[in-house]
PDB file of C-alpha atoms in Angstrom:
ATOM      1  CA  UNK A   1      10.837  14.064  -6.456  1.00  0.00           C
ATOM      2  CA  UNK A   2      10.855  13.425  -2.705  1.00  0.00           C
ATOM      3  CA  UNK A   3      12.567  10.717  -0.756  1.00  0.00           C
ATOM      4  CA  UNK A   4       9.606   9.220   0.302  1.00  0.00           C
ATOM      5  CA  UNK A   5       8.478   9.382  -3.700  1.00  0.00           C
ATOM      6  CA  UNK A   6      11.502   7.237  -4.661  1.00  0.00           C
ATOM      7  CA  UNK A   7      11.497   5.008  -2.076  1.00  0.00           C
ATOM      8  CA  UNK A   8       7.756   4.312  -2.714  1.00  0.00           C
ATOM      9  CA  UNK A   9       8.262   3.825  -6.234  1.00  0.00           C
ATOM     10  CA  UNK A  10      11.597   1.619  -5.867  1.00  0.00           C
ATOM     11  CA  UNK A  11      10.528  -1.054  -3.654  1.00  0.00           C
ATOM     12  CA  UNK A  12       7.106  -2.856  -3.719  1.00  0.00           C
ATOM     13  CA  UNK A  13       7.010  -3.026  -0.422  1.00  0.00           C
ATOM     14  CA  UNK A  14       6.869  -1.134   3.229  1.00  0.00           C
ATOM     15  CA  UNK A  15       6.019  -1.692   6.930  1.00  0.00           C
ATOM     16  CA  UNK A  16       3.063  -0.252   8.281  1.00  0.00           C
ATOM     17  CA  UNK A  17       3.033   0.401  12.323  1.00  0.00           C
ATOM     18  CA  UNK A  18      -0.510  -1.267  13.490  1.00  0.00           C
ATOM     19  CA  UNK A  19      -0.957  -3.936  16.275  1.00  0.00           C
ATOM     20  CA  UNK A  20       2.832  -4.535  15.333  1.00  0.00           C
ATOM     21  CA  UNK A  21       4.924  -3.563  12.532  1.00  0.00           C
ATOM     22  CA  UNK A  22       3.525  -5.361   9.213  1.00  0.00           C
ATOM     23  CA  UNK A  23       5.011  -5.957   5.974  1.00  0.00           C
ATOM     24  CA  UNK A  24       2.877  -5.077   3.069  1.00  0.00           C
ATOM     25  CA  UNK A  25       2.927  -4.740  -0.683  1.00  0.00           C
ATOM     26  CA  UNK A  26       1.945  -1.608  -2.034  1.00  0.00           C
ATOM     27  CA  UNK A  27       2.032   0.248  -5.268  1.00  0.00           C
ATOM     28  CA  UNK A  28       2.692   4.289  -5.770  1.00  0.00           C
ATOM     29  CA  UNK A  29       0.211   5.981  -8.209  1.00  0.00           C
ATOM     30  CA  UNK A  30      -0.650   9.638  -8.450  1.00  0.00           C
ATOM     31  CA  UNK A  31       1.588  10.898  -5.660  1.00  0.00           C
ATOM     32  CA  UNK A  32       0.075   8.504  -3.184  1.00  0.00           C
ATOM     33  CA  UNK A  33       0.641   4.873  -1.726  1.00  0.00           C
ATOM     34  CA  UNK A  34      -1.763   2.514  -2.348  1.00  0.00           C
ATOM     35  CA  UNK A  35      -2.561  -0.983  -0.416  1.00  0.00           C
ATOM     36  CA  UNK A  36      -5.225  -3.587  -0.611  1.00  0.00           C
ATOM     37  CA  UNK A  37      -6.442  -5.396   2.780  1.00  0.00           C
ATOM     38  CA  UNK A  38      -8.631  -8.038   3.668  1.00  0.00           C
ATOM     39  CA  UNK A  39     -10.640 -10.624   1.837  1.00  0.00           C
ATOM     40  CA  UNK A  40      -7.893 -13.072   1.496  1.00  0.00           C
ATOM     41  CA  UNK A  41      -4.988 -10.512   0.604  1.00  0.00           C
ATOM     42  CA  UNK A  42      -2.711  -9.272   2.878  1.00  0.00           C
ATOM     43  CA  UNK A  43      -4.255  -9.042   6.766  1.00  0.00           C
ATOM     44  CA  UNK A  44      -3.715  -5.452   7.892  1.00  0.00           C
ATOM     45  CA  UNK A  45      -6.017  -5.274  10.889  1.00  0.00           C
ATOM     46  CA  UNK A  46      -7.247  -1.763  11.622  1.00  0.00           C
ATOM     47  CA  UNK A  47      -5.594   0.143   8.713  1.00  0.00           C
ATOM     48  CA  UNK A  48      -8.673   0.839   7.236  1.00  0.00           C
ATOM     49  CA  UNK A  49     -10.299   2.493  10.326  1.00  0.00           C
ATOM     50  CA  UNK A  50      -6.998   4.348  10.998  1.00  0.00           C
ATOM     51  CA  UNK A  51      -6.982   8.089  10.659  1.00  0.00           C
ATOM     52  CA  UNK A  52      -3.004   7.876  10.372  1.00  0.00           C
ATOM     53  CA  UNK A  53      -0.404   5.354   9.755  1.00  0.00           C
ATOM     54  CA  UNK A  54       3.442   5.119  10.178  1.00  0.00           C
ATOM     55  CA  UNK A  55       5.252   4.182   7.260  1.00  0.00           C
ATOM     56  CA  UNK A  56       8.655   2.996   7.166  1.00  0.00           C
ATOM     57  CA  UNK A  57      10.171   2.555   3.512  1.00  0.00           C
ATOM     58  CA  UNK A  58      13.208   0.652   3.127  1.00  0.00           C
ATOM     59  CA  UNK A  59      16.257   0.060   0.589  1.00  0.00           C
ATOM     60  CA  UNK A  60      15.364  -2.660  -2.170  1.00  0.00           C
ATOM     61  CA  UNK A  61      19.199  -2.867  -2.170  1.00  0.00           C
ATOM     62  CA  UNK A  62      20.470  -3.672   1.401  1.00  0.00           C
ATOM     63  CA  UNK A  63      17.306  -3.337   3.696  1.00  0.00           C
ATOM     64  CA  UNK A  64      18.497   0.073   5.305  1.00  0.00           C
ATOM     65  CA  UNK A  65      15.583   2.042   6.498  1.00  0.00           C
ATOM     66  CA  UNK A  66      15.094   5.093   3.765  1.00  0.00           C
ATOM     67  CA  UNK A  67      12.665   7.251   5.274  1.00  0.00           C
ATOM     68  CA  UNK A  68       9.848   7.148   8.150  1.00  0.00           C
ATOM     69  CA  UNK A  69       6.545   9.042   8.664  1.00  0.00           C
ATOM     70  CA  UNK A  70       3.115   9.496   9.456  1.00  0.00           C
ATOM     71  CA  UNK A  71       0.615   9.130   6.745  1.00  0.00           C
ATOM     72  CA  UNK A  72      -3.250  10.065   6.608  1.00  0.00           C
ATOM     73  CA  UNK A  73      -5.396   6.848   5.397  1.00  0.00           C
ATOM     74  CA  UNK A  74      -8.080   7.277   3.588  1.00  0.00           C
ATOM     75  CA  UNK A  75     -10.289   4.360   2.038  1.00  0.00           C
ATOM     76  CA  UNK A  76     -10.829   4.417  -1.786  1.00  0.00           C
ATOM     77  CA  UNK A  77     -14.342   4.362  -3.411  1.00  0.00           C
ATOM     78  CA  UNK A  78     -13.074   1.434  -6.044  1.00  0.00           C
ATOM     79  CA  UNK A  79     -16.158   2.218  -8.419  1.00  0.00           C
ATOM     80  CA  UNK A  80     -14.727   5.696  -8.363  1.00  0.00           C
ATOM     81  CA  UNK A  81     -11.040   5.320  -8.771  1.00  0.00           C
ATOM     82  CA  UNK A  82     -10.699   2.463 -11.407  1.00  0.00           C
ATOM     83  CA  UNK A  83      -7.332   4.003 -12.274  1.00  0.00           C
ATOM     84  CA  UNK A  84      -6.243   2.811  -8.856  1.00  0.00           C
ATOM     85  CA  UNK A  85      -7.704  -0.496  -8.755  1.00  0.00           C
ATOM     86  CA  UNK A  86      -5.684  -1.174 -12.106  1.00  0.00           C
ATOM     87  CA  UNK A  87      -2.445   0.029 -10.931  1.00  0.00           C
ATOM     88  CA  UNK A  88      -2.726  -2.319  -7.785  1.00  0.00           C
ATOM     89  CA  UNK A  89      -4.124  -5.185  -9.893  1.00  0.00           C
ATOM     90  CA  UNK A  90      -0.796  -4.806 -11.762  1.00  0.00           C
ATOM     91  CA  UNK A  91       1.749  -4.317  -8.934  1.00  0.00           C
ATOM     92  CA  UNK A  92      -0.150  -7.629  -7.619  1.00  0.00           C
ATOM     93  CA  UNK A  93       2.127 -10.356  -8.154  1.00  0.00           C
ATOM     94  CA  UNK A  94       1.387 -13.880  -7.975  1.00  0.00           C
ATOM     95  CA  UNK A  95      -2.148 -13.365  -7.719  1.00  0.00           C
ATOM     96  CA  UNK A  96      -4.565 -16.814  -8.214  1.00  0.00           C
ATOM     97  CA  UNK A  97      -6.730 -14.905  -9.929  1.00  0.00           C
ATOM     98  CA  UNK A  98      -5.448 -11.863 -11.739  1.00  0.00           C
ATOM     99  CA  UNK A  99      -8.259 -11.354 -14.069  1.00  0.00           C
ATOM    100  CA  UNK A 100     -10.948 -11.501 -11.441  1.00  0.00           C
ATOM    101  CA  UNK A 101      -8.833  -9.196  -8.980  1.00  0.00           C
ATOM    102  CA  UNK A 102     -11.086  -6.040  -9.500  1.00  0.00           C
ATOM    103  CA  UNK A 103     -14.119  -7.822  -8.709  1.00  0.00           C
ATOM    104  CA  UNK A 104     -13.033  -9.578  -5.877  1.00  0.00           C
ATOM    105  CA  UNK A 105     -11.361  -6.463  -4.654  1.00  0.00           C
ATOM    106  CA  UNK A 106     -14.675  -4.911  -4.579  1.00  0.00           C
ATOM    107  CA  UNK A 107     -16.631  -7.520  -3.225  1.00  0.00           C
ATOM    108  CA  UNK A 108     -14.297  -8.295  -0.248  1.00  0.00           C
ATOM    109  CA  UNK A 109     -11.371  -6.014  -0.027  1.00  0.00           C
ATOM    110  CA  UNK A 110     -10.562  -2.497   1.196  1.00  0.00           C
ATOM    111  CA  UNK A 111      -8.460  -0.038  -0.969  1.00  0.00           C
ATOM    112  CA  UNK A 112      -6.621   2.531   1.221  1.00  0.00           C
ATOM    113  CA  UNK A 113      -4.606   5.323   0.438  1.00  0.00           C
ATOM    114  CA  UNK A 114      -1.749   6.886   2.517  1.00  0.00           C
ATOM    115  CA  UNK A 115      -1.167  10.220   1.739  1.00  0.00           C
ATOM    116  CA  UNK A 116       2.264  11.854   1.551  1.00  0.00           C
ATOM    117  CA  UNK A 117       3.337  14.263   4.361  1.00  0.00           C
TER     118      UNK A 117
END
């Protein structure tokens, strides 16, 4: 397991450098990092339109920077990859509508895959 995989599995949050560094919750699934943006979820402006983003993973224990890397960005077809949506829904804490997440995300959100280098 690489340092990136280990860091992504141990912590549920990461930093994405967009217009400014932004904290985002995520899930690690099947060798990639996934995030949800828009539609009442986390605001990550420009992420879905980007071809690449700078990712910073920090230690869950002490907040120290573990690793930084540039990740290719791709938008996930939520209907074609329901297992990704299910993994994200499981990782989404304190959702006001946990049972309706997949439908709400399909209607109003973008799911993004950050591929590991």
